[in-house]
């Protein structure tokens, strides 16, 4: 367990999201922020970081003062695969509401529940492949051979995406998301990100053509045919939505499933209990979402002079609510630095955001994660992360293990 008490230098920690050491273990820095400077100017990102629950909650619920319009441009900069069109996550009212209503049809619980059996099947097929490749015991990479492939295959069902290039997809998405660090990258790394951007764009251009020629009942086909205010969605609007759903829906759930195994490695007592009683999988997922969430930080931009936590924020400022820090706010969660699957959660987690942009895929990702873990724990008698030394992906915004070698034995 990582606790601040183990880190006696924490009081002196200066939070800089671009510092690789911070990205590997940000939580001691968040704790200092909450105690000392919950709303803090971050020079490296030219943004205000917001670390406490009430302030994060208030700003996310005020979409007028704290606009989402700069979210995507700030995150990806010139590495946005569809720069011509802002995705829904980066829209303000009234356009946001219209588009959300439309896309949300695919994500309501009744629709998601239709995908449940298919999720079990996909998880079983991936495990069949792993056993075919590695035998009944040995080692494999949970991050690349399972979690990178599973959510992309589930969302492929929703979108009508062919799955043959799904493993390349994680490489592209990791690279494009790492554009958030572009300020500190050299030309070689930036060139790789630019290549990934082009690959994603090409992938979706092909997908659009394929769907337009073979309309089905998948979401892309629906979007191609849909009209918003009597006007059909443009090609770029559809591409932008597809990129958002894939980036938003794949990487996040992939990372969640990776982090679950990391936390089980760090908390063997919990692992034993969950193994013996699969009904504990749901509270396990909730605690991982709270304790070490896939989305650490999101982005807003002020449309007027305002004030937050006693700090004046001028109009036109970038503001970064630190969701992962709000989830450990001492005033909302008892012993927040302790990983506890039995905790009573009395306020909503910030892991999926709050307010008008609250994650559209929250129900889907929870269902996916539950199904995958139920299958994995049934098929594998042993499934243990090998090393304590975890290399987290290079991002201050997205969090999950970059690779995760595990030792396994079939049941
Ligand atoms: C563990 C999994 C996930 C996490 C932690 C997560 C997190 C988030 C967060 C924090 C937001 C709010 C962004 C904001 O307020 O600016 C968000 C929005 C969104 N998420 Fe997720 N997400 C997850 C899974 C998914 C999945 C599976 C999908 C869909 C396939 C999805 C689709 C979306 C969409 C479309 C939005 C934008 C909603 C809007 O702008 O109204 N997410 N997500």
CSV table of C-alpha atoms in Angstrom, one decimal, residues 24 26 34 82 84 105 158 175 201-202 204 219 227 259 261 298 317 344 384 394:
chain,number,residue,atom,x,y,z
A,24,UNK,CA,4.4,7.5,-11.7
A,26,UNK,CA,0.9,11.3,-8.0
A,34,UNK,CA,-5.3,19.4,-0.7
A,82,UNK,CA,-10.2,15.0,-36.3
A,84,UNK,CA,-12.0,20.0,-37.9
A,105,UNK,CA,-29.3,6.0,-26.8
A,158,UNK,CA,-21.5,-1.0,-30.5
A,175,UNK,CA,0.6,7.7,-28.2
A,201,UNK,CA,-7.6,9.1,-38.8
A,202,UNK,CA,-7.1,6.6,-41.6
A,204,UNK,CA,-11.8,5.9,-39.1
A,219,UNK,CA,-23.9,3.2,-33.9
A,227,UNK,CA,-30.2,14.2,-38.5
A,259,UNK,CA,-5.1,-1.2,-12.3
A,261,UNK,CA,-4.8,-6.5,-10.9
A,298,UNK,CA,-9.9,16.7,-16.9
A,317,UNK,CA,-7.9,30.6,-17.6
A,344,UNK,CA,-19.3,2.9,2.7
A,384,UNK,CA,-0.8,-12.8,-10.3
A,394,UNK,CA,3.4,8.4,-19.5
